[in-house]
Coordinates of C-alpha atoms in Angstrom, one line a residue:
X230 CA 206.1 220.3 94.7
X231 CA 204.1 219.5 91.6
X232 CA 200.5 218.1 91.7
X233 CA 201.8 214.7 90.5
X234 CA 204.4 214.6 93.3
X235 CA 201.7 215.4 95.9
X236 CA 199.5 212.7 94.6
X237 CA 202.4 210.2 94.6
X238 CA 203.1 211.2 98.2
X239 CA 199.5 210.8 99.2
X240 CA 199.2 207.4 97.6
X241 CA 202.5 206.4 99.3
X242 CA 201.1 207.5 102.7
X243 CA 197.8 205.7 102.1
X244 CA 199.8 202.6 101.1
X245 CA 202.0 202.8 104.2
X246 CA 198.9 203.2 106.3
X247 CA 197.2 200.2 104.7
X248 CA 200.4 198.2 105.2
X249 CA 200.5 199.3 108.9
X250 CA 196.8 198.3 109.4
X251 CA 197.4 195.0 107.6
X252 CA 200.4 194.3 109.8
X253 CA 198.3 195.1 112.9
X254 CA 195.6 192.7 111.7
X255 CA 198.2 190.0 111.1
X256 CA 199.7 190.5 114.5
X257 CA 196.3 190.4 116.1
X258 CA 195.3 187.2 114.3
X259 CA 198.6 185.6 115.1
X260 CA 198.2 186.6 118.8
X261 CA 194.8 184.9 118.9
X262 CA 196.2 181.8 117.2
X263 CA 199.2 181.5 119.5
X264 CA 196.9 181.9 122.5
X265 CA 194.8 179.0 121.4
X266 CA 198.0 177.0 120.7
X267 CA 199.3 177.5 124.2
X268 CA 202.2 179.7 123.2
X269 CA 201.4 182.5 125.7
X270 CA 204.6 184.5 125.7
X271 CA 204.7 184.8 121.9
X272 CA 201.0 185.6 121.8
X273 CA 201.5 188.3 124.5
X274 CA 204.4 189.9 122.4
X275 CA 202.2 190.0 119.2
X276 CA 199.2 191.5 121.0
X277 CA 201.3 194.2 122.6
X278 CA 202.9 195.0 119.2
X279 CA 199.5 195.3 117.6
X280 CA 198.0 197.6 120.3
X281 CA 199.6 201.0 119.1
X282 CA 198.1 200.2 115.6
X283 CA 194.7 199.3 117.0
X284 CA 194.6 202.6 118.9
X285 CA 194.6 204.4 115.5
X286 CA 191.5 202.5 114.4
X287 CA 188.8 201.9 117.1
X288 CA 188.3 201.0 120.7
X289 CA 186.8 197.6 120.0
X290 CA 190.0 196.4 118.4
X291 CA 191.9 197.8 121.4
X292 CA 189.7 196.1 124.0
X293 CA 190.0 192.8 122.1
X294 CA 193.8 193.0 122.2
X295 CA 193.7 193.9 125.9
X296 CA 191.6 190.8 126.5
X297 CA 194.2 188.7 124.7
X298 CA 197.0 190.4 126.8
X299 CA 195.0 189.7 130.0
X300 CA 194.3 186.1 129.1
X301 CA 198.0 185.5 128.4
X302 CA 199.2 187.1 131.6
X303 CA 196.6 185.1 133.5
X304 CA 197.7 181.8 131.9
X305 CA 201.4 182.7 132.4
X306 CA 200.8 183.4 136.1
X307 CA 199.1 180.0 136.3
X308 CA 202.2 178.4 134.7
X309 CA 204.4 180.2 137.2
X310 CA 202.3 178.7 140.0
X311 CA 202.8 175.3 138.5
X312 CA 206.5 175.8 138.2
X313 CA 206.7 176.9 141.8
X314 CA 205.0 173.7 142.9
X315 CA 207.2 171.5 140.6
X316 CA 210.3 173.1 142.1
X317 CA 209.2 172.8 145.6
X318 CA 208.8 176.5 146.0
X319 CA 205.9 178.3 147.7
X320 CA 203.3 179.2 145.1
X321 CA 201.5 182.6 145.3
X322 CA 198.1 183.3 143.7
X323 CA 198.2 187.1 144.2
X324 CA 199.5 187.8 140.7
X325 CA 197.0 185.3 139.2
X326 CA 194.1 187.0 141.0
X327 CA 195.1 190.4 139.7
X328 CA 195.5 189.1 136.2
X329 CA 192.1 187.4 136.4
X330 CA 190.5 190.7 137.4
X331 CA 192.2 192.5 134.5
X332 CA 190.8 189.8 132.2
X333 CA 187.3 190.3 133.5
X334 CA 187.5 194.1 132.9
X335 CA 188.9 193.7 129.4
X336 CA 186.3 191.1 128.4
X337 CA 183.5 193.3 129.7
X338 CA 184.9 196.2 127.5
X339 CA 184.9 193.9 124.5
X340 CA 181.3 192.9 125.1
X341 CA 180.2 196.5 125.4
X342 CA 182.0 197.7 122.3
X343 CA 180.6 194.8 120.2
X344 CA 177.1 195.5 121.4
X345 CA 177.5 199.2 120.4
X346 CA 178.4 198.1 116.9
X347 CA 175.6 196.8 114.7
X348 CA 178.1 195.4 112.2
X349 CA 180.0 193.4 114.9
X350 CA 176.8 192.3 116.6
X351 CA 175.6 190.9 113.2
X352 CA 179.0 189.4 112.5
X353 CA 179.6 187.8 115.9
X354 CA 176.0 187.3 117.0
X355 CA 176.3 183.5 117.6
X356 CA 179.5 183.9 119.7
X357 CA 178.2 186.7 121.9
X358 CA 176.5 184.2 124.2
X359 CA 179.8 182.4 124.9
X360 CA 181.5 185.7 125.6
X361 CA 178.7 186.8 128.0
X362 CA 178.9 183.4 129.7
X363 CA 182.7 183.7 130.1
X364 CA 182.3 187.2 131.6
X365 CA 179.6 186.0 134.0
X366 CA 181.9 183.2 135.2
X367 CA 184.8 185.6 135.7
X368 CA 182.5 187.9 137.7
X369 CA 182.0 185.2 140.2
X370 CA 185.5 183.6 140.1
X371 CA 187.5 186.8 140.7
X372 CA 186.1 187.5 144.2
X373 CA 186.9 183.9 145.3
X374 CA 190.5 184.2 144.0
X375 CA 191.0 187.6 145.6
X376 CA 189.7 186.4 148.9
X377 CA 192.6 184.0 149.4
X378 CA 195.2 186.7 148.7
X379 CA 194.1 188.6 151.8
X380 CA 195.8 187.7 155.1
X381 CA 195.8 184.2 156.4
X382 CA 193.2 181.7 155.0
X383 CA 192.6 178.0 155.3
X384 CA 190.8 175.8 152.8
X385 CA 189.6 172.3 153.8
X386 CA 189.5 169.8 150.9
X387 CA 187.5 166.7 151.5
X388 CA 188.4 163.6 149.5
X389 CA 185.1 161.7 149.2
X390 CA 185.2 158.0 148.2
X391 CA 182.1 157.4 146.0
X392 CA 182.6 153.7 146.2
X393 CA 181.1 154.1 149.7
X394 CA 178.3 156.4 148.8
X395 CA 177.1 159.1 151.1
X396 CA 174.7 162.1 150.7
X397 CA 177.3 164.5 149.3
X398 CA 179.1 162.0 147.1
X399 CA 181.1 159.6 149.3
X400 CA 182.7 158.6 152.5
X401 CA 185.1 161.3 153.8
X402 CA 188.1 159.0 154.1
X403 CA 190.8 161.7 154.0
X404 CA 191.2 165.5 153.8
X405 CA 193.8 168.2 153.1
X406 CA 194.2 171.5 154.8
X407 CA 195.6 174.2 152.5
X408 CA 197.0 177.2 154.4
X409 CA 197.4 180.5 152.5
X410 CA 199.3 183.6 153.7
X411 CA 198.7 186.7 151.6
X412 CA 198.2 184.6 148.6
X413 CA 201.1 182.2 149.2
X414 CA 200.3 178.5 149.7
X415 CA 202.4 178.1 152.8
X416 CA 201.4 174.6 153.9
X417 CA 199.5 171.5 152.7
X418 CA 198.5 169.1 155.5
X419 CA 197.0 165.7 154.4
X420 CA 195.4 163.6 157.1
X421 CA 193.1 160.6 157.5
X422 CA 189.6 161.5 158.7
X423 CA 190.2 159.5 161.9
X424 CA 193.1 161.8 162.9
X425 CA 190.7 164.6 163.6
X426 CA 187.8 162.3 164.7
X427 CA 190.0 160.8 167.5
X428 CA 190.3 164.3 169.1
X429 CA 186.6 164.9 169.3
X430 CA 185.3 164.0 172.8
X431 CA 181.9 165.6 172.7
X432 CA 178.7 163.5 172.1
X433 CA 176.2 164.6 169.4
X434 CA 172.8 163.1 168.9
X435 CA 172.9 161.4 165.5
X436 CA 170.4 162.1 162.8
X437 CA 167.9 159.5 161.6
X438 CA 169.7 156.8 159.6
X439 CA 173.0 157.4 161.4
X440 CA 171.4 156.7 164.8
X441 CA 170.1 153.2 163.8
X442 CA 172.8 152.0 161.4
X443 CA 176.1 153.8 161.9
X444 CA 176.5 155.3 165.4
X445 CA 177.0 152.0 167.3
X446 CA 175.8 153.9 170.4
X447 CA 178.6 156.4 170.2
X448 CA 176.6 159.2 168.8
X449 CA 177.3 161.2 165.7
X450 CA 181.0 161.2 164.6
X451 CA 183.1 163.2 162.1
X452 CA 183.4 160.4 159.5
X453 CA 179.6 160.5 159.1
X454 CA 179.2 164.3 159.3
X455 CA 178.3 164.7 155.6
X456 CA 174.9 163.1 156.1
X457 CA 172.9 166.2 155.2
X458 CA 172.0 166.2 151.4
X459 CA 172.5 170.0 151.3
X460 CA 176.3 170.5 151.0
X461 CA 176.3 173.9 152.7
X462 CA 174.5 172.5 155.8
X463 CA 176.7 169.3 155.6
X464 CA 179.8 171.5 155.6
X465 CA 178.6 173.4 158.6
X466 CA 178.2 170.1 160.4
X467 CA 181.6 169.0 159.3
X468 CA 183.3 172.2 160.4
X469 CA 181.7 171.9 163.8
X470 CA 183.5 168.6 164.3
X471 CA 186.8 170.0 162.9
X472 CA 186.7 172.9 165.3
X473 CA 186.4 170.5 168.2
X474 CA 189.4 168.7 166.9
X475 CA 191.4 172.0 167.0
X476 CA 191.2 172.5 163.3
X477 CA 189.3 175.7 163.3
X478 CA 189.3 179.0 161.4
X479 CA 188.6 177.3 158.2
X480 CA 187.5 179.7 155.5
X481 CA 186.2 177.4 152.8
X482 CA 185.3 173.7 152.1
X483 CA 185.8 171.9 148.8
X484 CA 184.6 168.3 148.3
X485 CA 186.2 166.3 145.5
X486 CA 184.5 163.0 144.7
X487 CA 186.3 159.9 143.3
X488 CA 185.1 160.3 139.7
X489 CA 187.1 163.6 139.5
X490 CA 190.4 161.8 140.2
X491 CA 189.4 158.9 137.8
X492 CA 188.7 161.3 135.0
X493 CA 192.1 163.0 135.5
X494 CA 193.9 159.7 135.4
X495 CA 192.0 158.8 132.2
X496 CA 193.8 161.7 130.5
X497 CA 197.2 161.6 132.2
X498 CA 197.5 157.9 132.0
X499 CA 198.9 155.8 134.9
X500 CA 201.3 157.5 137.4
X501 CA 204.0 155.7 139.4
X502 CA 204.3 156.1 143.2
X503 CA 207.9 155.0 143.4
X504 CA 208.2 155.3 147.2
X505 CA 205.2 152.9 147.6
X506 CA 206.0 150.7 144.6
X507 CA 202.5 151.4 143.2
X508 CA 201.2 152.3 139.8
X509 CA 198.0 154.4 140.1
X510 CA 195.5 154.3 137.2
X511 CA 191.9 155.2 136.4
X512 CA 190.9 151.6 137.0
X513 CA 192.7 150.9 140.3
X514 CA 192.7 154.3 142.1
X515 CA 189.7 153.3 144.2
X516 CA 191.4 150.0 145.2
X517 CA 194.7 151.7 146.1
X518 CA 192.9 154.2 148.3
X519 CA 190.7 151.5 149.7
X520 CA 191.6 150.1 153.1
X521 CA 190.2 148.0 155.8
X522 CA 188.2 150.3 158.0
X523 CA 189.1 148.3 161.1
X524 CA 192.8 149.0 160.5
X525 CA 192.3 152.8 160.7
X526 CA 193.4 154.6 163.8
X527 CA 194.4 158.1 164.8
X528 CA 198.0 158.7 163.9
X529 CA 198.2 156.1 161.1
X530 CA 200.1 157.6 158.1
X531 CA 199.9 154.8 155.4
X532 CA 197.0 156.2 153.5
X533 CA 197.8 159.9 153.8
X534 CA 201.3 159.2 152.6
X535 CA 200.0 157.6 149.5
X536 CA 197.5 160.5 148.9
X537 CA 200.3 163.1 149.4
X538 CA 202.6 161.3 147.0
X539 CA 199.8 160.7 144.4
X540 CA 198.9 164.4 144.5
X541 CA 202.5 165.4 143.8
X542 CA 202.8 162.9 140.9
X543 CA 199.5 163.9 139.4
X544 CA 200.5 167.5 139.4
X545 CA 203.7 166.6 137.6
X546 CA 201.8 164.5 135.1
X547 CA 199.3 167.3 134.3
X548 CA 202.3 169.7 133.8
X549 CA 203.7 167.4 131.1
X550 CA 200.5 167.3 129.1
X551 CA 200.3 169.1 125.7
X552 CA 197.9 171.9 125.1
X553 CA 195.1 169.7 123.7
X554 CA 195.3 167.4 126.6
X555 CA 195.2 170.3 129.1
X556 CA 192.0 171.5 127.3
X557 CA 190.6 168.0 127.9
X558 CA 191.4 168.3 131.6
X559 CA 189.5 171.6 131.7
X560 CA 186.5 170.2 129.9
X561 CA 186.5 167.1 132.1
X562 CA 186.6 169.2 135.2
X563 CA 183.7 171.3 133.9
X564 CA 181.7 168.1 133.3
X565 CA 182.4 166.9 136.8
X566 CA 181.2 170.2 138.2
X567 CA 177.9 169.7 136.3
X568 CA 177.6 166.2 137.7
X569 CA 178.0 167.6 141.3
X570 CA 181.4 165.9 141.9
X571 CA 183.1 169.2 142.9
X572 CA 181.3 171.0 145.6
X573 CA 182.3 174.3 147.4
X574 CA 181.1 176.0 150.6
X575 CA 182.1 179.3 152.2
X576 CA 181.1 180.5 155.6
X577 CA 181.3 184.0 154.2
X578 CA 177.8 184.7 152.8
X579 CA 179.0 186.9 149.9
X580 CA 181.5 184.2 148.7
X581 CA 178.8 181.5 149.1
X582 CA 176.6 183.5 146.7
X583 CA 179.4 183.4 144.2
X584 CA 179.7 179.6 144.6
X585 CA 175.9 179.2 144.1
X586 CA 176.1 181.3 140.9
X587 CA 178.9 179.0 139.6
X588 CA 176.8 175.9 140.3
X589 CA 179.3 174.7 143.0
X590 CA 177.2 174.9 146.1
X591 CA 175.6 171.5 146.0
X592 CA 172.4 172.9 147.5
X593 CA 169.3 170.7 148.1
X594 CA 166.9 171.5 145.4
X595 CA 167.0 174.5 143.0
X596 CA 167.6 178.1 144.1
X597 CA 163.9 178.7 143.5
X598 CA 161.3 175.9 143.2
X599 CA 158.4 176.9 140.9
X600 CA 154.9 176.3 142.4
X601 CA 153.9 174.1 139.4
X602 CA 156.9 171.7 139.7
X603 CA 157.0 168.4 141.5
X604 CA 160.5 167.9 142.9
X605 CA 162.1 164.5 143.8
X606 CA 165.6 163.6 145.1
X607 CA 166.3 159.9 145.6
X608 CA 169.3 159.6 147.9
X609 CA 171.4 156.6 148.9
X610 CA 173.7 156.1 151.8
X611 CA 175.9 153.0 152.2
X612 CA 175.7 152.0 155.8
X613 CA 177.2 148.6 155.3
X614 CA 180.8 149.9 155.8
X615 CA 182.1 148.6 152.5
X616 CA 183.1 149.8 149.1
X617 CA 180.3 148.0 147.1
X618 CA 179.1 151.1 145.3
X619 CA 181.9 150.6 142.7
X620 CA 179.7 147.7 141.6
X621 CA 176.2 149.2 142.0
X622 CA 174.2 150.8 139.2
X623 CA 170.7 152.2 139.2
X624 CA 167.8 153.0 136.9
X625 CA 164.7 155.2 137.5
X626 CA 161.2 155.0 136.1
X627 CA 158.9 158.0 136.8
X628 CA 155.2 157.4 136.1
X629 CA 153.0 160.4 136.5
X630 CA 149.2 160.8 136.1
X631 CA 147.0 163.7 137.1
X632 CA 147.1 163.1 140.9
X633 CA 149.6 160.2 141.3
X634 CA 153.3 159.8 140.7
X635 CA 155.3 156.5 141.1
X636 CA 159.1 156.6 141.3
X637 CA 160.6 153.2 140.5
X638 CA 164.2 152.6 141.5
X639 CA 166.1 149.5 140.4
X640 CA 169.4 148.9 142.2
X641 CA 171.7 146.5 140.5
X642 CA 174.5 145.0 142.8
X643 CA 177.0 143.5 140.4
X644 CA 179.4 142.5 143.2
X645 CA 180.1 138.8 143.7
X646 CA 181.0 139.2 147.4
X647 CA 179.5 142.3 149.1
X648 CA 175.9 143.1 149.8
X649 CA 174.7 146.6 149.5
X650 CA 173.1 147.9 152.7
X651 CA 171.5 151.2 151.8
X652 CA 169.6 153.8 153.9
X653 CA 167.4 154.9 151.0
X654 CA 165.9 158.4 151.3
X655 CA 163.5 160.3 149.1
X656 CA 163.2 164.1 149.4
X657 CA 160.2 165.7 147.7
X658 CA 158.4 169.0 147.5
X659 CA 155.5 169.9 149.8
X660 CA 152.0 169.2 148.8
X661 CA 152.5 165.5 148.3
X662 CA 151.7 162.5 150.4
X663 CA 153.3 159.0 150.5
X664 CA 150.7 156.5 149.4
X665 CA 152.9 153.4 149.7
X666 CA 156.4 152.1 149.6
X667 CA 157.1 148.7 148.1
X668 CA 160.4 146.9 148.0
X669 CA 160.7 143.7 145.9
X670 CA 156.9 143.3 146.1
X671 CA 156.6 143.7 149.8
X672 CA 155.1 146.8 151.4
X673 CA 157.2 148.8 153.8
X674 CA 155.1 150.0 156.7
X675 CA 157.7 151.5 158.9
X676 CA 160.0 154.3 157.7
X677 CA 161.5 157.6 159.0
X678 CA 159.8 160.8 158.0
X679 CA 160.6 164.4 158.7
X680 CA 160.6 167.9 157.2
X681 CA 164.0 169.4 156.3
X682 CA 165.0 172.9 155.3
X683 CA 167.6 173.6 152.6
X684 CA 170.4 176.2 152.9
X685 CA 168.2 178.4 150.6
X686 CA 165.3 178.2 153.0
X687 CA 163.1 175.8 151.0
X688 CA 161.3 173.1 152.9
X689 CA 161.1 169.5 151.7
X690 CA 159.6 166.3 153.1
X691 CA 162.1 163.4 153.6
X692 CA 161.5 159.7 154.1
X693 CA 164.1 157.0 154.9
X694 CA 164.2 153.3 155.2
X695 CA 166.7 150.4 154.9
X696 CA 167.1 148.5 151.7
X697 CA 169.5 145.5 151.3
X698 CA 170.6 144.2 147.9
X699 CA 172.5 140.9 148.0
X700 CA 175.5 140.2 145.7
X701 CA 174.5 139.6 142.1
X702 CA 171.0 140.8 142.8
X703 CA 168.5 143.5 141.9
X704 CA 166.3 145.4 144.4
X705 CA 163.2 147.1 143.0
X706 CA 161.7 150.0 145.0
X707 CA 158.4 151.6 144.1
X708 CA 157.4 154.8 145.9
X709 CA 153.9 156.1 145.2
X710 CA 152.9 159.7 146.0
X711 CA 149.6 161.5 145.7
X712 CA 149.3 165.2 144.8
X713 CA 146.9 167.7 143.2
X714 CA 146.5 168.0 139.4
X715 CA 148.0 171.5 139.3
X716 CA 151.5 170.5 138.5
X717 CA 153.1 170.8 135.0
X718 CA 156.8 169.8 135.5
X719 CA 158.9 167.2 137.1
X720 CA 162.4 168.1 138.5
X721 CA 164.7 165.3 139.6
X722 CA 168.0 165.9 141.4
X723 CA 171.1 163.7 140.8
X724 CA 173.1 162.6 143.8
X725 CA 176.8 163.5 143.7
X726 CA 179.2 160.6 143.3
X727 CA 176.7 158.5 141.3
X728 CA 177.2 157.5 137.7
X729 CA 175.0 158.8 134.9
X730 CA 171.6 157.3 135.3
X731 CA 168.8 156.4 132.8
X732 CA 165.4 157.8 133.7
X733 CA 162.3 156.6 131.8
X734 CA 159.4 159.1 132.2
X735 CA 155.9 157.8 131.5
X736 CA 153.0 160.3 131.1
X737 CA 149.7 160.2 129.3
X738 CA 151.6 161.2 126.2
X739 CA 153.8 158.0 126.3
X740 CA 157.3 157.0 127.5
X741 CA 160.5 158.9 127.0
X742 CA 164.1 158.1 128.0
X743 CA 166.3 160.7 129.6
X744 CA 169.9 160.7 130.8
X745 CA 170.5 162.0 134.3
X746 CA 174.0 163.3 133.7
X747 CA 173.8 166.7 135.5
X748 CA 172.7 167.8 138.9
X749 CA 169.2 168.5 137.7
X750 CA 166.8 167.1 135.1
X751 CA 163.5 168.8 134.3
X752 CA 160.8 167.8 132.0
X753 CA 157.1 168.6 131.3
X754 CA 154.4 166.2 132.5
X755 CA 152.2 167.0 129.5

């Protein structure tokens, strides 16, 4: 072979190699694009075809493709679960949990490989934070998914109506029990809260607020069990009642507040409940699920039949959405979690830690309260047994000086018929004293006061008193507290089930407007 022939052969080999690499890059880019477009099977095929080429180059490319493969298999397993539900078959989350674990491992490998490459770190620096956040989320989600693939498990889902506001987001009008057997969802049982309550014969001493305004001399009952502002402790109280109603061995509790359902219907559009001759929409879902409390009785099926049918139709409506609309569903669900409208509790302490890390635990106060921070949590509970909170809005004004803080609360009742009877509470960090409470210009001299402990072990002071707001009226509450001058920050907690609220902070530096649209809002006093 001549020198010229050898060079020609070498150039041909280099050209073929370049074409192969180019083809691999094209396949990889196409796999990523198809994944984002929701074409998971095509994306999976492209990624797998590109893998042998990537192995000739470097491990970062390989781990990236493996992440795309794992993401596709995870999403395809989710689609399979949805198809099972649509076809009336028993869905199984075992495959999904396994794929989720594979996705976590692959994403971690990508992160490590990028961090070990100065070029990639420089190129992708701004996106590394998002990748790390995704990996952190997967680290906490995977154990939760895997837990429900092991043996028999039961999940309690509480449907809380925020139009009748309570501490954790709303009145627990209905619930669902989801039974899993080795990852298969074997049964969904939807019931009215009074079905279980009617089977509880024991008497429990009611907490303050419930005793005076809700118990009717009958003690503490299941419908009012979510009185504690800490969701973990509230869930423990609720599970105690469920156990006495022969609904025990519950492995997890999920609370879903009304705004979650409303936000889903805003994206899917109205759904028809043909068996009930009802069209359910974002604007009327609260009214459809609303019923006369006096008409409830153990064994009644009207409301739970509507809820079961609505759940089925909503799942079908979500399945028909396009990729962009499904992304909107995911984003809206994320926003509702930030607002505290999806809460989770696990009796298993290790799983509860995962829920806390994901921001789902609904704990009273932060995980750790800094010593230089003043904490406040204004909390409403509708004890008027009506759904007036659909027409109630609120505003906060926080005025802080060196040793004095005044929290102003304006409650606007826009209902033309119903009054708002509210057991108003304020929880605040130790080291403060109540100077005075004024409602509509009149001082409140009698109020409940006690020290409460959160599920994280932090102690808080709590006061409570009754406030009534007539139809088409405003109630103005001013709570003045004294404290030392050592504090630098204010931390305010938002109540689940309430709409986004405007807070005006007034300090020596002037006034500033904040939007309380997440579970916590923190700002500096100076």
